[in-house]
Coordinates of C-alpha atoms in Angstrom, one line a residue:
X25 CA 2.8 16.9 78.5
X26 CA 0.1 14.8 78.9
X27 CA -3.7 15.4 80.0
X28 CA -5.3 14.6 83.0
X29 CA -7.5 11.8 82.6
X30 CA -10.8 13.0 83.2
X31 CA -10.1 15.7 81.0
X32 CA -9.4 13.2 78.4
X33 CA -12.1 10.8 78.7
X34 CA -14.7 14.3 78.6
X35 CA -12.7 14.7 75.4
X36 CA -12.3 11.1 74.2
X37 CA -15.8 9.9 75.5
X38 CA -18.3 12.7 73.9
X39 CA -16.6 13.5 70.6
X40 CA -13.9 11.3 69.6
X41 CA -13.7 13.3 66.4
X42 CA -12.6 16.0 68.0
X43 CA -9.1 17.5 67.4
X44 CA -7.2 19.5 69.7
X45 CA -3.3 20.3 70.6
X46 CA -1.7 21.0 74.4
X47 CA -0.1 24.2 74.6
X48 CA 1.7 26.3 77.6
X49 CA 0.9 30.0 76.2
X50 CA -2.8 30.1 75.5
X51 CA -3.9 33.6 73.7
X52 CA -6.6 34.8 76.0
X53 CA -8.6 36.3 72.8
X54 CA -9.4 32.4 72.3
X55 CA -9.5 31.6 75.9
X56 CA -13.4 30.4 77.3
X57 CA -14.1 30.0 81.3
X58 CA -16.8 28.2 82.6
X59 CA -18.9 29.5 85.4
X60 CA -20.9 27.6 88.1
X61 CA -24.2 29.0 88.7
X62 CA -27.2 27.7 91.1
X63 CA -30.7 28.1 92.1
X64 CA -33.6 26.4 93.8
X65 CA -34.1 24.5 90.1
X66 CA -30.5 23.1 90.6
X67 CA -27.6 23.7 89.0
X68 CA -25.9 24.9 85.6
X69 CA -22.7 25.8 84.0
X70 CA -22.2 29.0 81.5
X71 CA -19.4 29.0 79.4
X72 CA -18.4 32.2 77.9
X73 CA -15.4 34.0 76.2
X74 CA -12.7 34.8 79.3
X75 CA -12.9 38.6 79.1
X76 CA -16.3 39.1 79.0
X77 CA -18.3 40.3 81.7
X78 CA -21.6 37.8 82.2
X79 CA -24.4 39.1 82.4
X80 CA -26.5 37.8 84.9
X81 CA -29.7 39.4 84.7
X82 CA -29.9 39.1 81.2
X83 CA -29.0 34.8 81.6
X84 CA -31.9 35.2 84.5
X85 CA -34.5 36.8 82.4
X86 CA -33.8 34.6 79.2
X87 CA -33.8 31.4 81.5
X88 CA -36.8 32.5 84.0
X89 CA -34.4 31.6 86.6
X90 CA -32.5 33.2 89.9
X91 CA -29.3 31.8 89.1
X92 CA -26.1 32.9 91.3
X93 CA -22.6 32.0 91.4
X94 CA -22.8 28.3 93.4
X95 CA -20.9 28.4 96.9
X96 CA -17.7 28.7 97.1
X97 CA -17.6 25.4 99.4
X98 CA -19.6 23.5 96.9
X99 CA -17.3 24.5 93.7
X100 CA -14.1 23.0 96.0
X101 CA -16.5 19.7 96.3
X102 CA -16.6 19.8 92.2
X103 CA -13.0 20.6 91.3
X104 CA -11.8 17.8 94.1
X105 CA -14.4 15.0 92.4
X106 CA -12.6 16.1 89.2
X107 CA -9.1 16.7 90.5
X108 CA -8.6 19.6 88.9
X109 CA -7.2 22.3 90.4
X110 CA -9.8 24.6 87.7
X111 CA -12.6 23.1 85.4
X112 CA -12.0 23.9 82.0
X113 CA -14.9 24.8 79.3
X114 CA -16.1 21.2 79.3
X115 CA -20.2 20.3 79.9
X116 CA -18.9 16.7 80.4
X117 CA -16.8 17.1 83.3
X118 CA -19.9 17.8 85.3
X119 CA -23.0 16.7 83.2
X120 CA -24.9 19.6 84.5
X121 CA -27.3 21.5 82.0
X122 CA -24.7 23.9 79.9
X123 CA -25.2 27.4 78.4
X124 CA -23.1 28.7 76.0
X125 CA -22.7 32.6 75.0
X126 CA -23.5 33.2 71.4
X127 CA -20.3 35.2 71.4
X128 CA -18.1 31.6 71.9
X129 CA -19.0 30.4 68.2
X130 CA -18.1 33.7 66.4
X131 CA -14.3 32.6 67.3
X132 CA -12.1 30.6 64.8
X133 CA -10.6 28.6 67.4
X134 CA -10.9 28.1 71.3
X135 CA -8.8 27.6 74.3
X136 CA -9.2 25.9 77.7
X137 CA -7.4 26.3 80.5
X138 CA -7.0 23.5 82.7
X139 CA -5.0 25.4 85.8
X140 CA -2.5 22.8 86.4
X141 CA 1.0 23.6 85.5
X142 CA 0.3 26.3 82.9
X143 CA -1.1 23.6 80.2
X144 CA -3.8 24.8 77.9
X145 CA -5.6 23.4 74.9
X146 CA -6.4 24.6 71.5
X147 CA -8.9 23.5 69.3
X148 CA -11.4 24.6 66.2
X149 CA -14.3 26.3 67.1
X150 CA -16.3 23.6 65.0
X151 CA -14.8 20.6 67.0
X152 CA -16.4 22.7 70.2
X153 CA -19.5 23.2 68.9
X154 CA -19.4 19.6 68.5
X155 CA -18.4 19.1 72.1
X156 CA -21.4 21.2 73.3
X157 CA -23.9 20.3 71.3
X158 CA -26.6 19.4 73.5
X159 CA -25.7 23.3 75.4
X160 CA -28.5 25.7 74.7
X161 CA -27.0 28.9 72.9
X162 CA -28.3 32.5 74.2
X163 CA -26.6 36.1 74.4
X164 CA -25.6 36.8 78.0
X165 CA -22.2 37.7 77.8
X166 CA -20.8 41.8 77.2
X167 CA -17.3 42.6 75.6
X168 CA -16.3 45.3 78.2
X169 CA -14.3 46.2 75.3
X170 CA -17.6 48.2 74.7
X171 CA -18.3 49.5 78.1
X172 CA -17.0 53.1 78.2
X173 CA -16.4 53.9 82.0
X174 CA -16.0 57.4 83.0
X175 CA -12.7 57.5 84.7
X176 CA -11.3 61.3 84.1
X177 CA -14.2 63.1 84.0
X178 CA -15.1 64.2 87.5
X179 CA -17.1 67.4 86.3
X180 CA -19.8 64.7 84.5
X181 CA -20.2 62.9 88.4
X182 CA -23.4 64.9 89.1
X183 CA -25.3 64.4 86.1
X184 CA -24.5 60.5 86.0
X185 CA -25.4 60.2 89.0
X186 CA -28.9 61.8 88.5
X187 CA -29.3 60.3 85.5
X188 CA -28.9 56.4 87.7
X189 CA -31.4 58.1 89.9
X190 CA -34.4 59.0 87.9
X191 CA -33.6 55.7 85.3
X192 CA -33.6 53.5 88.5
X193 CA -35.7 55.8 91.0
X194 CA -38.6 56.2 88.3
X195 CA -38.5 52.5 87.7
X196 CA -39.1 51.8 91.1
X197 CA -41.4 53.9 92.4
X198 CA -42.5 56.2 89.7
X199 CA -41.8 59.5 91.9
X200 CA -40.4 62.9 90.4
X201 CA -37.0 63.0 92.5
X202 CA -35.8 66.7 93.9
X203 CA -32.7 68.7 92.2
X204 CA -30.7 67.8 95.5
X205 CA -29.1 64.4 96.0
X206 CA -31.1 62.3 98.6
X207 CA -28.2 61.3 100.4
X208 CA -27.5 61.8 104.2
X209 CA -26.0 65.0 106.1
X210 CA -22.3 64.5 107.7
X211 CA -22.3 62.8 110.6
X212 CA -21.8 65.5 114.0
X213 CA -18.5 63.6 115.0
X214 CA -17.1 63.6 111.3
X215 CA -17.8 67.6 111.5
X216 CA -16.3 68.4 114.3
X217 CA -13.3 66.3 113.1
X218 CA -13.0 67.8 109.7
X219 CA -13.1 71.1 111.7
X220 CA -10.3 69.6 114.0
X221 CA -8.0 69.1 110.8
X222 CA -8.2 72.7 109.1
X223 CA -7.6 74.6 112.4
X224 CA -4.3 75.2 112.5
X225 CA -4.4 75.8 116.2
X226 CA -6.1 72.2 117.1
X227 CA -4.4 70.6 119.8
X228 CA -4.8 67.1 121.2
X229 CA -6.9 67.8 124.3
X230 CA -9.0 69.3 121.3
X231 CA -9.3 65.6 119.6
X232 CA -9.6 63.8 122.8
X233 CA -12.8 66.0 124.0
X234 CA -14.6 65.2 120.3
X235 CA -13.4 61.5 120.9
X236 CA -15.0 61.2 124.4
X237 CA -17.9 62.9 123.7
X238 CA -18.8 59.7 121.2
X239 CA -19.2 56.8 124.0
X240 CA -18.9 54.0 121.3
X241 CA -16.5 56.0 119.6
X242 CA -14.2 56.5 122.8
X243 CA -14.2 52.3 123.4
X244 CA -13.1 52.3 120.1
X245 CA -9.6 54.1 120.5
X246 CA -9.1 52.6 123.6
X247 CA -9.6 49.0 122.1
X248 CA -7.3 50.0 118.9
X249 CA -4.3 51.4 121.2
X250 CA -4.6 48.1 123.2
X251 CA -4.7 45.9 120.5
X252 CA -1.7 43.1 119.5
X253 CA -1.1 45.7 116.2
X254 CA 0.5 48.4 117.9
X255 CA 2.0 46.2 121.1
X256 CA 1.4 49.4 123.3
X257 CA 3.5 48.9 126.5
X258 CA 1.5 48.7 129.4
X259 CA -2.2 49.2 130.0
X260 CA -4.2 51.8 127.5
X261 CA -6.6 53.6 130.6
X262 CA -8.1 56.5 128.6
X263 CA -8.5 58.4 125.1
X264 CA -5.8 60.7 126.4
X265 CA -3.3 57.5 127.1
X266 CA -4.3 56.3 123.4
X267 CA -3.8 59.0 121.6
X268 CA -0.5 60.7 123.4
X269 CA 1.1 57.5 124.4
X270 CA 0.2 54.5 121.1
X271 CA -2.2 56.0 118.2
X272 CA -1.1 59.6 117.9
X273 CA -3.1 62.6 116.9
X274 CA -3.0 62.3 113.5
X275 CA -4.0 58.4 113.3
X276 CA -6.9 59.0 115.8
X277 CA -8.7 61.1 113.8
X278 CA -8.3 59.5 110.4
X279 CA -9.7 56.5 112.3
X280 CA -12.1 58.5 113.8
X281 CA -13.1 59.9 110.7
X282 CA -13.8 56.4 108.8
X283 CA -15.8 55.1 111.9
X284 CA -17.9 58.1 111.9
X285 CA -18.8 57.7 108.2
X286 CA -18.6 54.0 108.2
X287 CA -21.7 54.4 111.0
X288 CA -23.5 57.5 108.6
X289 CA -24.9 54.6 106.3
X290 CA -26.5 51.0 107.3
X291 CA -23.8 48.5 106.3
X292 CA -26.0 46.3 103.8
X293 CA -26.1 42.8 104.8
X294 CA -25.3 41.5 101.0
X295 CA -21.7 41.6 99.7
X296 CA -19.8 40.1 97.1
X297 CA -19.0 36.0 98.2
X298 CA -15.0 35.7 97.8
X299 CA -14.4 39.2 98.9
X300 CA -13.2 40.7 102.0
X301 CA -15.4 42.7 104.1
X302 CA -15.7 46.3 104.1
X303 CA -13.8 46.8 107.1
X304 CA -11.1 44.6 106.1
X305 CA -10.6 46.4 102.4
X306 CA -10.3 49.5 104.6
X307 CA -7.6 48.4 106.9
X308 CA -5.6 46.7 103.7
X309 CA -5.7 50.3 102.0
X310 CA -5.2 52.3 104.3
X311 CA -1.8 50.3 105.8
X312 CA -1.1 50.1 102.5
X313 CA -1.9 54.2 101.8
X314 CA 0.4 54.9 104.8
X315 CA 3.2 52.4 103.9
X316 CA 3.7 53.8 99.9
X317 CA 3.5 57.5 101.5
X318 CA 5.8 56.8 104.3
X319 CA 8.6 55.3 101.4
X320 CA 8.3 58.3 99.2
X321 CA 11.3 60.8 98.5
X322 CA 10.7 63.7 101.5
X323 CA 10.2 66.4 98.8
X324 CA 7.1 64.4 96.9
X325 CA 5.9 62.8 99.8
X326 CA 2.3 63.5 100.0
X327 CA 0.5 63.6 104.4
X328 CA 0.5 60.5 105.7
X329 CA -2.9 61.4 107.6
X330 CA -4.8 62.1 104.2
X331 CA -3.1 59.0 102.3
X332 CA -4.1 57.1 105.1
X333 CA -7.9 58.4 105.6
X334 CA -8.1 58.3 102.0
X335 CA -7.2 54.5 102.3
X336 CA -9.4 54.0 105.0
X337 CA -12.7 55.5 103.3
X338 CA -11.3 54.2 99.7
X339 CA -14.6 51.8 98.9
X340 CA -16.7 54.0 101.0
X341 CA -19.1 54.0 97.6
X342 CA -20.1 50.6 98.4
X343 CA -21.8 51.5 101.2
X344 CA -23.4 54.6 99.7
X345 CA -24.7 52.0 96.3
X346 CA -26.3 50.4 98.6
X347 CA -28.2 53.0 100.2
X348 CA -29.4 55.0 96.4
X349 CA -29.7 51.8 94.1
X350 CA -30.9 49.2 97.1
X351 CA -32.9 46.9 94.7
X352 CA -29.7 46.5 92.0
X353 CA -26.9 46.3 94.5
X354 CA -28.0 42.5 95.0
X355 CA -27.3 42.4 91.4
X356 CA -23.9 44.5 91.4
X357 CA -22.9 41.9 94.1
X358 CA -24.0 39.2 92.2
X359 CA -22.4 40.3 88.7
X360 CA -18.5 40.6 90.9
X361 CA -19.2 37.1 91.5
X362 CA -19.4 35.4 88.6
X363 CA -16.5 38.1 86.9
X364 CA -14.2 38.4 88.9
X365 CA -11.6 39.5 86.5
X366 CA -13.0 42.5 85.5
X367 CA -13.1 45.3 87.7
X368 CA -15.8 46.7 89.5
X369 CA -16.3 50.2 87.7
X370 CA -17.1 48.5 84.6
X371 CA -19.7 46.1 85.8
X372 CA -21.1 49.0 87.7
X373 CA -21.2 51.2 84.6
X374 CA -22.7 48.2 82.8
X375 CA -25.6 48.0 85.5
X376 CA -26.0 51.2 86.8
X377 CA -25.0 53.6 84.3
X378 CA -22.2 55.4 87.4
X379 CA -19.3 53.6 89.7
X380 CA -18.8 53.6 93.2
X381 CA -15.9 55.5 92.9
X382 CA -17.9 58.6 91.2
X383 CA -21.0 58.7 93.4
X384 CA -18.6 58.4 96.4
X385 CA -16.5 61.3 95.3
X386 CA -20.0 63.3 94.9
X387 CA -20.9 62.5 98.6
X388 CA -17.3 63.2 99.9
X389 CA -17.7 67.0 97.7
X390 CA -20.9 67.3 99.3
X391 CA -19.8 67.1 103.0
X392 CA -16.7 69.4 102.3
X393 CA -14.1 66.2 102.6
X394 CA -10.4 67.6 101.7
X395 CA -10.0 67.6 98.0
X396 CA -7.0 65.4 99.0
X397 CA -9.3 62.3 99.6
X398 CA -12.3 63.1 97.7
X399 CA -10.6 63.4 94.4
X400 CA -8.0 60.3 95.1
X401 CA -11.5 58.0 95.9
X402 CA -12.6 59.4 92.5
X403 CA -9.4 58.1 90.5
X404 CA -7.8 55.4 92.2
X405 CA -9.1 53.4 89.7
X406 CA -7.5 55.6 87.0
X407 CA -3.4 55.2 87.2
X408 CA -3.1 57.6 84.3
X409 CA -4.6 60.3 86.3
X410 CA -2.9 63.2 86.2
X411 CA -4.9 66.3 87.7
X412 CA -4.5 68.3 91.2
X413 CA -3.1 65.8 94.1
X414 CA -3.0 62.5 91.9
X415 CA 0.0 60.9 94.2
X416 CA -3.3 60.2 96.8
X417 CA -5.0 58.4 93.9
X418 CA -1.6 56.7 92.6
X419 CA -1.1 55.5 96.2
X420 CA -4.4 53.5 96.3
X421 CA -4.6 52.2 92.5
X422 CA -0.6 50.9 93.6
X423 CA -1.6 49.6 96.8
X424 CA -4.5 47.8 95.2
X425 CA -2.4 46.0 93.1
X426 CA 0.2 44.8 95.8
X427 CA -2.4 43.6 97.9
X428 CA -3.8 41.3 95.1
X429 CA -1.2 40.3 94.1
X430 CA -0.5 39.0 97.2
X431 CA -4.1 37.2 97.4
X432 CA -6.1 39.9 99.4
X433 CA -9.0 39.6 97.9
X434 CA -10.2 43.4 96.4
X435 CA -11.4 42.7 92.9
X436 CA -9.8 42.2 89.6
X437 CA -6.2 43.8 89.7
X438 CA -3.4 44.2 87.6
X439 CA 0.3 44.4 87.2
X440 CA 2.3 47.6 88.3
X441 CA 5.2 48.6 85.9
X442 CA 8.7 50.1 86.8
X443 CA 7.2 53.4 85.7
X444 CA 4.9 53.5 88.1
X445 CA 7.4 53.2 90.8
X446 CA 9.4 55.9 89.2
X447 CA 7.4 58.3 89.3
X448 CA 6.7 58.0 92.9
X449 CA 9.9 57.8 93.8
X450 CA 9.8 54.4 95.3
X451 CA 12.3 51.5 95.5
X452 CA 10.2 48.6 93.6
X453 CA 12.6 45.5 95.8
X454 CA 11.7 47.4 98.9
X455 CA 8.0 48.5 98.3
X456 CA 7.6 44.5 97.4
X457 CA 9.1 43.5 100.9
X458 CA 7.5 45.9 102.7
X459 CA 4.0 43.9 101.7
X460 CA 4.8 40.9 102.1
X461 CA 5.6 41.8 106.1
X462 CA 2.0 43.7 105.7
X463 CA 0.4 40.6 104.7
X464 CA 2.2 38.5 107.2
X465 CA 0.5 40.7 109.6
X466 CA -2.5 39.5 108.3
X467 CA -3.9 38.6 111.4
X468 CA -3.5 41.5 113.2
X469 CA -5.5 43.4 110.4
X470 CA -8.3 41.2 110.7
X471 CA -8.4 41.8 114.3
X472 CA -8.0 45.6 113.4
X473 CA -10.9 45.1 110.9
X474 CA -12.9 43.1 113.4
X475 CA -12.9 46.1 115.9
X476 CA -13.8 48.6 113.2
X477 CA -16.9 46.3 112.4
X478 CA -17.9 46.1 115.8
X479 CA -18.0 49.9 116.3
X480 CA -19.5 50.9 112.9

């Protein structure tokens, strides 16, 4: 199969020496990415071993530079002036300044993926080195091989977490930080809901009165009931029309519930480039929660409401690291950027020492959340899992992966196997089709999303 030009002539034209073979299965052990980074100095590429996480703040401090991962817009401009559908590990291709991780010449032999029809190439790590000569070496690059993330220890949460705080906190500011976590009451509205859902004798006129007494809260209902997604027949002219006639009790106050604790911290004006919103990974989840729940066998089928809230309040920890670690989320944001592949929890352990999913869990145990939804927050990222009311945190760590696998854009996923499906009881053909008519409703949860935004 033969090379695209410009990937020959960056091979050809800098080191005709060099040696290399085309190959369609490419062992990722060997396999090197190249990432484009930018800053008010211009710009420069960082090649490192695919797996590893890069570590930004280390690349910063070595460099005296603010480097990021260049806009999305402007690394389309590249790959089109290349045609190539990826860049491969190759300074030439650009001509920018290059950075190579230490880590790349400790291999035998390299590989480079080129993104267009599954061809690879292969070659000596010598004949690289020779390629990227005029690259400056440094150590910026992690094997997450060696980052041990704490994902099914829940009893450890609390001390982590006060651990980040007085590393970070006494970094900071230099202050001696109280035994009690410095994180915000329950919000009245979420209160009175949570009391809604363990009284047995709650009845809707119950739900409605909390809804109303919330004005923004109230236009919020009315606005979802109305809305293209549930193609409510006829006008929606109150809370009580929403709820008895479109939403229903139990969806009311699971959506209730995520707006009230959406609006209990300041939504932080960074995120992640090349990820949804946080409103929009809510949605995703919790259809997809809801969905996987409603396609379980009736004896293991877990509530719908709780799969669903937990769904809806899934990344919830995002909001809350921005509110404890403000000064390093900019960096947690930054670090998702330029690794994509791996998944959040490790680069979070990496920075911050504790994961979204662990200091969220905390928060949730703190305001008396069911242990339903606080402990499937904690392990969704954890499919092994198998403590008290796992199916909630089997439900998100599946509907995770169907959602990216369908290009929703949540983080670093991975493949599902038959077992997984087996042990929830869930017909894997019909589970598949079941997303793809979610994600062809795409628009109507970015409407969905849209309205949640507006409120929180």
């Amino acid at each position: 199969m033969e090379l695209p030009v410009v990937v020959q002539q960056a091979l050809g034209d800098n080191a005709p020496g060099v040696s290399f073979r085309s190959v369609s299965q490419i062992d990722t052990g060997h396999l090197l990415r190249m990432v484009l980074l930018s800053d008010d100095q211009g710009n420069l590429q960082a090649i490192c071993r695919r797996n590893d996480m890069l570590d930004l703040e280390a690349l910063n401090k070595r460099l005296g530079r603010d480097l990021r991962m260049m806009q999305r817009r402007e690394q389309v401009r590249v790959r089109q002036k290349a045609g190539l559908q990826e860049l491969p590990a190759l300074p030439s291709l650009t001509g920018w300044p290059t950075v190579v991780d230490r880590r790349v010449d400790e291999l035998e032999a390299v590989a480079l993926e080129l993104g267009e029809q599954d061809l690879g190439l292969m070659m000596p790590a010598e004949d690289f080195r020779q390629l990227t000569a005029k690259a400056a070496r440094h150590d910026f690059a992690v094997d997450t091989a060696n980052i041990s993330v704490n994902l099914d220890n829940h009893a450890a949460d609390r001390d982590q977490l006060h651990s980040a705080i007085k590393r970070f906190t006494g970094l900071r500011i230099q202050q001696r930080l109280e035994d009690t976590l410095e994180l915000p009451p329950l919000p009245e509205t979420a209160q009175r809901i949570i009391h809604l859902r363990v009284n047995p004798n709650a009845v809707m006129g119950d739900l409605v009165d909390v809804v109303e007494s919330d004005p923004s809260l109230a236009a919020q209902v009315v606005s979802w009931a109305s809305s293209s997604f549930y193609a409510a027949a006829g006008r929606v002219h109150s809370v009580h029309d929403a709820v008895s006639r479109v939403l229903g009790f139990d969806l009311v106050m699971n959506l209730a519930m995520g707006l009230a604790l959406g609006r209990a911290l300041k939504h932080p004006q960074d995120h992640p480039d090349g990820y949804v919103d946080y409103w929009q990974q809510a949605i995703w989840q919790a259809q997809s929660a809801g969905i996987l729940a409603s396609m379980m066998p009736r004896g293991q089928r877990p509530l719908f409401g709780l799969a669903y809230l937990a769904g809806l309040l899934h990344n919830f920890g995002h909001l809350v690291l921005a509110q404890v670690f403000p000064p390093h989320f900019k960096l947690v944001c930054r670090s998702l950027e330029v690794s994509p592949h791996i998944d959040s929890s490790v680069i979070e352990h990496y920075l911050l020492g504790i994961t979204r999913e662990q200091i969220a869990a905390q928060l949730m145990e703190n305001w008396g959340m069911p242990d339903e939804v606080t402990l499937a927050i904690r392990y969704q990222k954890n499919p092994a899992y198998d403590g008290p009311h796992n199916v909630y945190a089997r439900l998100l760590w599946l509907g995770r992966q169907l959602l990216t696998e369908r290009g929703v854009a949540l983080g670093a996923g991975e493949s599902a196997t038959q077992a997984v499906y087996d042990e929830l009881g869930l017909d894997r053909e019909l589970v598949q089709e079941q997303f793809d008519e979610l994600v062809r409703r795409k628009d109507s949860i970015m409407a969905m999303a849209g309205m949640m935004s507006q409120g929180g």
